PDB file of C-alpha atoms and ligand atoms in Angstrom:
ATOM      1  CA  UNK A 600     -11.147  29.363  45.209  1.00  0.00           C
ATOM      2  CA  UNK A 601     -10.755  32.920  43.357  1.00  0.00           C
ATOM      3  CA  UNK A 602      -9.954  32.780  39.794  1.00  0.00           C
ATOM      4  CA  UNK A 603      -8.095  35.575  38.894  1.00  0.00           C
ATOM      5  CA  UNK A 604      -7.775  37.230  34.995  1.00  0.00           C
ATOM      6  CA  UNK A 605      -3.757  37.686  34.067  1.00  0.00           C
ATOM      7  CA  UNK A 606      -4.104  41.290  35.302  1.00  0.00           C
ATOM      8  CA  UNK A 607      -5.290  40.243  38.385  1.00  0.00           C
ATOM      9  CA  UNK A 608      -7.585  42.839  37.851  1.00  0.00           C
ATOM     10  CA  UNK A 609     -10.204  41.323  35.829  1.00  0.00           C
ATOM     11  CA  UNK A 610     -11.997  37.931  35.390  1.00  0.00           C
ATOM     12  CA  UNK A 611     -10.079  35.503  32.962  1.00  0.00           C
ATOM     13  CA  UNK A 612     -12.889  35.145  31.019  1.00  0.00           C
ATOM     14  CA  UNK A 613     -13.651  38.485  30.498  1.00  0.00           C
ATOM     15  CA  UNK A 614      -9.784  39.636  29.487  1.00  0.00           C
ATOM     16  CA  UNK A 615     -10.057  36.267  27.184  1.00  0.00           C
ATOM     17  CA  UNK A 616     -13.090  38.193  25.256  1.00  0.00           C
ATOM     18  CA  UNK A 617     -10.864  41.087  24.810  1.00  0.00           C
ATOM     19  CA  UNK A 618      -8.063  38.972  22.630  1.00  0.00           C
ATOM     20  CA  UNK A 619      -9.189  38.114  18.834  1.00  0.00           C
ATOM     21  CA  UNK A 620      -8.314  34.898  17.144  1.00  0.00           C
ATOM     22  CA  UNK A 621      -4.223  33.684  17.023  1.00  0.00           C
ATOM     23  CA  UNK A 622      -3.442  37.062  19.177  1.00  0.00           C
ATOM     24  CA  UNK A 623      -1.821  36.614  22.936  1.00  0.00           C
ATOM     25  CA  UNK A 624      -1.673  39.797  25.584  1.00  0.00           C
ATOM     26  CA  UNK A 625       1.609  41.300  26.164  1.00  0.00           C
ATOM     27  CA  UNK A 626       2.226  43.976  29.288  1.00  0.00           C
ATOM     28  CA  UNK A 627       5.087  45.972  27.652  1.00  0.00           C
ATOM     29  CA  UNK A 628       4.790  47.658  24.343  1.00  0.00           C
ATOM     30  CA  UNK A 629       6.682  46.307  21.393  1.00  0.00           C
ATOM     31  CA  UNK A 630       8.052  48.570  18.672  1.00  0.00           C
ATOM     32  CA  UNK A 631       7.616  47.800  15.379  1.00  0.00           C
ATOM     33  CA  UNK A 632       8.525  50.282  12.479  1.00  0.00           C
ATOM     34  CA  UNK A 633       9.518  49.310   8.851  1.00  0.00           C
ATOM     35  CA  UNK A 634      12.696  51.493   8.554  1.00  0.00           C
ATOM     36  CA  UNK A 635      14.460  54.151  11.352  1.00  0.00           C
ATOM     37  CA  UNK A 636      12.557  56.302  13.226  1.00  0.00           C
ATOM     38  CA  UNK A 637      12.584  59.655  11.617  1.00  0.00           C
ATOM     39  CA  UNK A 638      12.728  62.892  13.756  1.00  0.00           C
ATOM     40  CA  UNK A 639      10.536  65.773  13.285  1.00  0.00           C
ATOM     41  CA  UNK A 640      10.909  68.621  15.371  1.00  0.00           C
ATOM     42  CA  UNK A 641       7.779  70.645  15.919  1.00  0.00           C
ATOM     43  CA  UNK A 642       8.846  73.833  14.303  1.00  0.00           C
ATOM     44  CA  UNK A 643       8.850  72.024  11.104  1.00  0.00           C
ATOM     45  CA  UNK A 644       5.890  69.347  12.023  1.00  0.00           C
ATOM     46  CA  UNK A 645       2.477  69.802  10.277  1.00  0.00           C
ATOM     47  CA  UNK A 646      -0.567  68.163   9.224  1.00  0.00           C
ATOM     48  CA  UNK A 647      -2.216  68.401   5.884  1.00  0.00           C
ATOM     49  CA  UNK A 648      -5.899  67.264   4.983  1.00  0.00           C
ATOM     50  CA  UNK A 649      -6.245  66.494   1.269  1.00  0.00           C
ATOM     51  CA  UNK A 650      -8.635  65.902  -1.350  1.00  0.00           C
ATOM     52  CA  UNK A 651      -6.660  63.512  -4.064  1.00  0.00           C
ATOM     53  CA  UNK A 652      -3.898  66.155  -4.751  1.00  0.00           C
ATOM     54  CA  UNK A 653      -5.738  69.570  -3.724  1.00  0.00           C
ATOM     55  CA  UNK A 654      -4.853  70.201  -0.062  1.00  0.00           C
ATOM     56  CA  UNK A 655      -7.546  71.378   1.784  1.00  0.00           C
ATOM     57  CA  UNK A 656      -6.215  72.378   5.117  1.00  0.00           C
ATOM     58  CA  UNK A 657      -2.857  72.589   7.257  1.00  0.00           C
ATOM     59  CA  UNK A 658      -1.926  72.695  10.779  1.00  0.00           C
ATOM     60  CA  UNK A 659       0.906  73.636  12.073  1.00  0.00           C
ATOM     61  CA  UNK A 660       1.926  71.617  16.142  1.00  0.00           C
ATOM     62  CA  UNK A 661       0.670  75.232  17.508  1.00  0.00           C
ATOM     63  CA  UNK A 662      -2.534  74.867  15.874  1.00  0.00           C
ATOM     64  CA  UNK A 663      -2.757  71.281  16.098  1.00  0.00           C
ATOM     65  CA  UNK A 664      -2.847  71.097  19.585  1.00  0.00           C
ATOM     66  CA  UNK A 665      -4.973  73.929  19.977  1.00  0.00           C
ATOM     67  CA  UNK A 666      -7.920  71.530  18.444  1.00  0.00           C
ATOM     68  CA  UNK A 667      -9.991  69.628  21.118  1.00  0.00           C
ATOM     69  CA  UNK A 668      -8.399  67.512  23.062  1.00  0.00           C
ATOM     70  CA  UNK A 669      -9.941  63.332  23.602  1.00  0.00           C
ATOM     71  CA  UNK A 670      -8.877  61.138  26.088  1.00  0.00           C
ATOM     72  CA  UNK A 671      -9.678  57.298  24.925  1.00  0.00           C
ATOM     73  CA  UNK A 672      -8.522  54.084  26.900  1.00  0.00           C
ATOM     74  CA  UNK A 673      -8.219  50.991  23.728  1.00  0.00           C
ATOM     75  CA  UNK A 674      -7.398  47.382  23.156  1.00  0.00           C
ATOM     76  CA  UNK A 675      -5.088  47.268  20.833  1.00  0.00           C
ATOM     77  CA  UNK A 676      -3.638  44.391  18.416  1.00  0.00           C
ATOM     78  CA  UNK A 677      -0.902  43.709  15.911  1.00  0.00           C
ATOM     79  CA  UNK A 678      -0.407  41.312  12.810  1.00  0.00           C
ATOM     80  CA  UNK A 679       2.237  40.184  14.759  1.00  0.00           C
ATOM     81  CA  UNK A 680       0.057  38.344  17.536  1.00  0.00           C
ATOM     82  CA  UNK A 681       0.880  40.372  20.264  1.00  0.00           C
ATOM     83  CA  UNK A 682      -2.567  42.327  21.472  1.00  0.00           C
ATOM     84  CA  UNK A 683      -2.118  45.057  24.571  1.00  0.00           C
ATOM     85  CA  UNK A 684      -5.572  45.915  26.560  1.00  0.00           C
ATOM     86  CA  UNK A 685      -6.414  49.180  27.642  1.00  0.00           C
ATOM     87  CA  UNK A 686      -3.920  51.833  26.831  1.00  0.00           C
ATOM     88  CA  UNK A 687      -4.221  55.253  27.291  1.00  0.00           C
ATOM     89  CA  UNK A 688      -3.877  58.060  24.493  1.00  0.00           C
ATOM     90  CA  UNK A 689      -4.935  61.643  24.233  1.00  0.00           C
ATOM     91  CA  UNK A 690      -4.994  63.352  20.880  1.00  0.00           C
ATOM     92  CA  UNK A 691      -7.781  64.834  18.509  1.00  0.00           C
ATOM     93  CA  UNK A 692     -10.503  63.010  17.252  1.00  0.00           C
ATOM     94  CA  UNK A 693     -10.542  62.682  12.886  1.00  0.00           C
ATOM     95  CA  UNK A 694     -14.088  64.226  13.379  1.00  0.00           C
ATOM     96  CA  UNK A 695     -12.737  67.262  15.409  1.00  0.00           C
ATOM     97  CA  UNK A 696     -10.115  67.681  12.455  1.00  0.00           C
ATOM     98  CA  UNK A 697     -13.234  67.558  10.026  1.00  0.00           C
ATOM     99  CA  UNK A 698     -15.363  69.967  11.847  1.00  0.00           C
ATOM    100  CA  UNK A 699     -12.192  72.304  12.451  1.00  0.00           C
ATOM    101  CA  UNK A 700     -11.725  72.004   8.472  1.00  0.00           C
ATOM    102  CA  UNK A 701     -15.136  72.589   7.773  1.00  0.00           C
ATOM    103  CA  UNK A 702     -15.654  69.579   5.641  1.00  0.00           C
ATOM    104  CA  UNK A 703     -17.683  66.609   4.772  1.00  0.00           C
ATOM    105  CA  UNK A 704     -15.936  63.510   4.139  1.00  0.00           C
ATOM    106  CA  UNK A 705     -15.665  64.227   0.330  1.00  0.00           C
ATOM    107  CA  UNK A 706     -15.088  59.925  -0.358  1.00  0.00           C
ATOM    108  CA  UNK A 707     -15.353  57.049   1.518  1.00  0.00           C
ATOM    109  CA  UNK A 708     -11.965  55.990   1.244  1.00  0.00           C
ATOM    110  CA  UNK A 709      -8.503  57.529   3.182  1.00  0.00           C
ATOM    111  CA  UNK A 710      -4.701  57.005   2.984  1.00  0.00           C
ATOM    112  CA  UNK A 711      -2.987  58.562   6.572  1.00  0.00           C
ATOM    113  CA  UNK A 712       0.678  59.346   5.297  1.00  0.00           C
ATOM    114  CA  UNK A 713       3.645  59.554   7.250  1.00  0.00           C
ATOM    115  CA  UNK A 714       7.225  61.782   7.820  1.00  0.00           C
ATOM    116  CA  UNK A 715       8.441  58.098   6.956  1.00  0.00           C
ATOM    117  CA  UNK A 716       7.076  57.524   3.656  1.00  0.00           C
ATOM    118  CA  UNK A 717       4.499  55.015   5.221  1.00  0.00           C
ATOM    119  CA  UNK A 718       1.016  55.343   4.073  1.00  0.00           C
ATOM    120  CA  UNK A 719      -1.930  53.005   4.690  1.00  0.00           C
ATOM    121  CA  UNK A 720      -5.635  52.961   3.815  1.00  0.00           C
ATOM    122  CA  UNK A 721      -8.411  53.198   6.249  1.00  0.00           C
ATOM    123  CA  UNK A 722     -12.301  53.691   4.977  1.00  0.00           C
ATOM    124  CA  UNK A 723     -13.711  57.009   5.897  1.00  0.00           C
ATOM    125  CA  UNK A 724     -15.934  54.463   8.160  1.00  0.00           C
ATOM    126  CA  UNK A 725     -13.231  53.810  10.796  1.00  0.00           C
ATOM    127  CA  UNK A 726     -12.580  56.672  11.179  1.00  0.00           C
ATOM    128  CA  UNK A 727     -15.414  58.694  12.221  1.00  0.00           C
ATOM    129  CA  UNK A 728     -18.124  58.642  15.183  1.00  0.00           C
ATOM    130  CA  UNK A 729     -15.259  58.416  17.604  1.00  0.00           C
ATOM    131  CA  UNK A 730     -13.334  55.661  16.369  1.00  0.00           C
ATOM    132  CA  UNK A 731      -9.914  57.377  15.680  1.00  0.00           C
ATOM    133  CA  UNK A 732      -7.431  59.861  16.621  1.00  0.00           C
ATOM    134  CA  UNK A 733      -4.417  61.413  16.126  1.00  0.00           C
ATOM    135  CA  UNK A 734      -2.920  60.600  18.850  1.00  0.00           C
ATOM    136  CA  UNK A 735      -0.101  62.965  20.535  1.00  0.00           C
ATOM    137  CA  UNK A 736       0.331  61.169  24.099  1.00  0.00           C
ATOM    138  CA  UNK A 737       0.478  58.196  25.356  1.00  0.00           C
ATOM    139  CA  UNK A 738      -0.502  57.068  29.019  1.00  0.00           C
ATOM    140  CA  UNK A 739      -0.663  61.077  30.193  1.00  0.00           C
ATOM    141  CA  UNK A 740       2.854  61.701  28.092  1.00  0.00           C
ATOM    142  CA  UNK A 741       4.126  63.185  24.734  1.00  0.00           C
ATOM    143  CA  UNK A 742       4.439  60.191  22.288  1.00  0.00           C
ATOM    144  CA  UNK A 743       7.951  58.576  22.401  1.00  0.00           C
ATOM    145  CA  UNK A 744       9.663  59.378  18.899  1.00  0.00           C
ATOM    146  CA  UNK A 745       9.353  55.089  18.189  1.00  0.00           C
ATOM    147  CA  UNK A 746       5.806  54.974  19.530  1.00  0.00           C
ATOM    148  CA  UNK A 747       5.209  57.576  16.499  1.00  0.00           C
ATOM    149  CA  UNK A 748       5.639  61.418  18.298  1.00  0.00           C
ATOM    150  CA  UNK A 749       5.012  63.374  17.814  1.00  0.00           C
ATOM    151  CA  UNK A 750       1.575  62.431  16.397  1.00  0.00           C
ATOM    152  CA  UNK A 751       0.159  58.893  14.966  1.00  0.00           C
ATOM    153  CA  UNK A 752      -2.471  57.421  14.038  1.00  0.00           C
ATOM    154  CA  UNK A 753      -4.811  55.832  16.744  1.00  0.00           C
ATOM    155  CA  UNK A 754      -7.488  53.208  14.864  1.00  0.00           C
ATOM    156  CA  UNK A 755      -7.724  50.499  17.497  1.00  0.00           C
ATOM    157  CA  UNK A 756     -10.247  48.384  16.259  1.00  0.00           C
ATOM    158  CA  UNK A 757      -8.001  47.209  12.848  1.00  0.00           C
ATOM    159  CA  UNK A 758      -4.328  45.683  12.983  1.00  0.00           C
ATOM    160  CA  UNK A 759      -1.918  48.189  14.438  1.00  0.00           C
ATOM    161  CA  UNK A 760      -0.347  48.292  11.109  1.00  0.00           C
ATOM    162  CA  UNK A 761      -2.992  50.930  10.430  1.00  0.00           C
ATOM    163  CA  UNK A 762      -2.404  53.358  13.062  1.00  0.00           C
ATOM    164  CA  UNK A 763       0.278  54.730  11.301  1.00  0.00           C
ATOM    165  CA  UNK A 764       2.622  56.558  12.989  1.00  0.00           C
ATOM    166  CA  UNK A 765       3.870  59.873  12.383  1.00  0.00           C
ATOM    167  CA  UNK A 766       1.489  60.724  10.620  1.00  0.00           C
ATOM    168  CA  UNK A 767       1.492  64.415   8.297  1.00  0.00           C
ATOM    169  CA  UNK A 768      -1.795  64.028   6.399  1.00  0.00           C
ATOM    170  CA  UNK A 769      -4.808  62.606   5.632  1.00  0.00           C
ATOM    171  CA  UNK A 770      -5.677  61.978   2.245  1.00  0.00           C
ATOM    172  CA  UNK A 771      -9.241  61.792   0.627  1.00  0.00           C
ATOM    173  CA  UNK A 772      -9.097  58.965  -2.016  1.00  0.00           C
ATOM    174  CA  UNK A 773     -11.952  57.897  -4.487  1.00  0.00           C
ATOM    175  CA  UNK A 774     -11.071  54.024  -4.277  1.00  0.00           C
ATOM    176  CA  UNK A 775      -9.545  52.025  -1.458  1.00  0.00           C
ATOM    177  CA  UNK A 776      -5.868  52.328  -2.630  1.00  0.00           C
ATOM    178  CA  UNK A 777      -3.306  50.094  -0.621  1.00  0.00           C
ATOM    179  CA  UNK A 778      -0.461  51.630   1.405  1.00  0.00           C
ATOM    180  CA  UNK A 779       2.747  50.226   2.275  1.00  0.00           C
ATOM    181  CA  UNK A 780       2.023  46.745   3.791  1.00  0.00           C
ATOM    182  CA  UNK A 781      -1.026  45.978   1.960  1.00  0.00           C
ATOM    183  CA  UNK A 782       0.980  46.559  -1.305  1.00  0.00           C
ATOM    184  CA  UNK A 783       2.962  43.557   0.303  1.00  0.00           C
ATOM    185  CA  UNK A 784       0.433  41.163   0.614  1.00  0.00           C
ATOM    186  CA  UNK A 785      -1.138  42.324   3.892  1.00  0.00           C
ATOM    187  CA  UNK A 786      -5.290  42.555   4.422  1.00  0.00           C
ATOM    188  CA  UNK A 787      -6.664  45.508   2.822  1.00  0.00           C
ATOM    189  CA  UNK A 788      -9.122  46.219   5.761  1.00  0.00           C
ATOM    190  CA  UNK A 789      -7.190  44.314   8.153  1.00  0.00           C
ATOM    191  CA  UNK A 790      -9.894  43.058  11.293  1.00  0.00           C
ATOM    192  CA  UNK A 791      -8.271  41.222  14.175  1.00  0.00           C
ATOM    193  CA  UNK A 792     -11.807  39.880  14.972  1.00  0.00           C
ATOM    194  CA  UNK A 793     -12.200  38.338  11.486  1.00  0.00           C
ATOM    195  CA  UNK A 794      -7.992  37.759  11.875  1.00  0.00           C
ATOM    196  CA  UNK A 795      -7.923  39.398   8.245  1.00  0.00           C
ATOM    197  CA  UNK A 796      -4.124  39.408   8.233  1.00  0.00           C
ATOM    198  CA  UNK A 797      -3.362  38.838   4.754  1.00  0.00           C
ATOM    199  CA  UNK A 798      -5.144  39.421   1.520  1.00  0.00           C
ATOM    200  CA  UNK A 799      -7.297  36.797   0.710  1.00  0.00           C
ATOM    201  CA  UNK A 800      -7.845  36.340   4.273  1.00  0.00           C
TER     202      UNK A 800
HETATM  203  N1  LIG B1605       4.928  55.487   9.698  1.00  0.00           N
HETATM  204  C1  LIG B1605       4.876  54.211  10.118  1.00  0.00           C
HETATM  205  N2  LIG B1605       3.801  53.828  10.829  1.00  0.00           N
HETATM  206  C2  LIG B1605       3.712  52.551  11.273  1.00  0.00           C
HETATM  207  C3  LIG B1605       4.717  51.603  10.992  1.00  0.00           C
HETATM  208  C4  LIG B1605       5.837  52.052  10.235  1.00  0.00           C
HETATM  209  O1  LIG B1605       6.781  51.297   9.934  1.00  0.00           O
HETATM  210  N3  LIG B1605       5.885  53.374   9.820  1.00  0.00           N
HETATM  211  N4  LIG B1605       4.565  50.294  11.429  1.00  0.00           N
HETATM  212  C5  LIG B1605       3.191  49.845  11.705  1.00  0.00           C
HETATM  213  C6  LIG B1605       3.104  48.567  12.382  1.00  0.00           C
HETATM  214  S1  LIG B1605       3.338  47.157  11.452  1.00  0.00           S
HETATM  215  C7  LIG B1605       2.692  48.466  13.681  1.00  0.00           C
HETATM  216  S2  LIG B1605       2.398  46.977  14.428  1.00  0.00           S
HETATM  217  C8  LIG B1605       2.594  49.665  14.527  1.00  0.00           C
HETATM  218  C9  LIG B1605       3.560  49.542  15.680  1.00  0.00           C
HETATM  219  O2  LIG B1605       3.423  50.619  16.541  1.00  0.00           O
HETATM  220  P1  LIG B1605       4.351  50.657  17.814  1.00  0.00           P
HETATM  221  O3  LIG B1605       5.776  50.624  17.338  1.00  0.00           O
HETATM  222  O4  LIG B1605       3.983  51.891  18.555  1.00  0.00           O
HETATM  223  O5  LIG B1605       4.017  49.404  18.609  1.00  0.00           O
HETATM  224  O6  LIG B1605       2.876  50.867  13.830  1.00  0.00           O
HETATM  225  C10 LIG B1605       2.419  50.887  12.501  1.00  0.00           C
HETATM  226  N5  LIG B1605       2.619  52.208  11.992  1.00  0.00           N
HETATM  227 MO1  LIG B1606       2.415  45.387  12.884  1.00  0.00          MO
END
């Protein structure tokens, strides 16, 4: 007898090594935002890269997209136990926005801010060698306004909280300040494999 995975596609065992502690796979893709989804048209879109208060650089959508381009296929999971294997996104690497800025992570902490007033902390860490993007499609297409278009974060290997969507800056911070859920008693770092889902986790 064949033993087929839940995709069909794979062994059950291997999908089953994709999916962290208390999560279960879903095949659509939930939305989950903390208020209305704001829209930002790309005249007045832009991305700023700061150092505490001192900005250091700004795109504008024309410049932004100008950047090169990455293609990355990720497992993704949220607080809320859902976890989604391999989705598609395109968008620029952080270290392509670095090298494009001409600058050396300053600290070794971040907070990614958003059109919404959403911010979130991610350690200067996860976010370079490859391991994040901002992300401006999704499976081959512009991001959906509630999936976080025009442009989100992308940090796939912590709780999707962090992958904040859209995004307008990056902000150098000396110590690991907390954003929006992590000021409300969610895991400051925030590892589905280590199911660090709320502080003291
Ligand atoms: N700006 C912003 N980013 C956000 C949120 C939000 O409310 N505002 N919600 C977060 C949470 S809790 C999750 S699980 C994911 C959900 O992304 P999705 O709606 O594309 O599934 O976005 C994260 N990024
Ligand atoms: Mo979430």
């Amino acid at each position: 007898m064949v033993t087929r995975g839940f995709t069909g596609r794979r062994p059950a065992s291997e999908v089953a090594d994709r999916i962290p502690p208390g999560q279960s796979l879903t095949a659509d893709f939930p939305v989950l935002s903390a208020g209305p989804t704001p829209r930002v048209s790309l005249e007045d879109w832009s991305f700023t890269l700061k150092v505490g208060p001192r900005p250091v650089k700004r795109w504008t959508w024309e410049a932004f997209n100008a950047l090169p381009q990455t293609s990355v296929t990720r497992d993704i999971h949220c607080v809320t136990k859902w976890s989604k294997l391999d989705t598609p996104w395109q968008g620029v690497l952080v270290d392509d926005l670095l090298t494009d800025a001409g600058i050396e992570p300053p600290t070794p902490f971040t907070l990614a801010h958003s059109f919404d007033g959403y911010a979130t902390n991610v350690p200067v860490a996860d976010l370079v060698g490859g391991r994040a993007m901002v992300a401006t499609h999704y499976d081959g297409r512009p991001l959906t306004p509630d999936h976080g278009g025009p442009a989100r974060l992308l940090v796939p290997h912590l709780y999707f909280w962090k992958s904040a969507k859209w995004i307008n800056g990056l902000q150098f911070t000396e110590r690991d300040e907390p954003g929006f859920w992590e000021l409300r008693g969610y895991h400051i770092y925030g590892d589905p494999w280590r199911e660090q889902r709320f502080s003291g986790d």
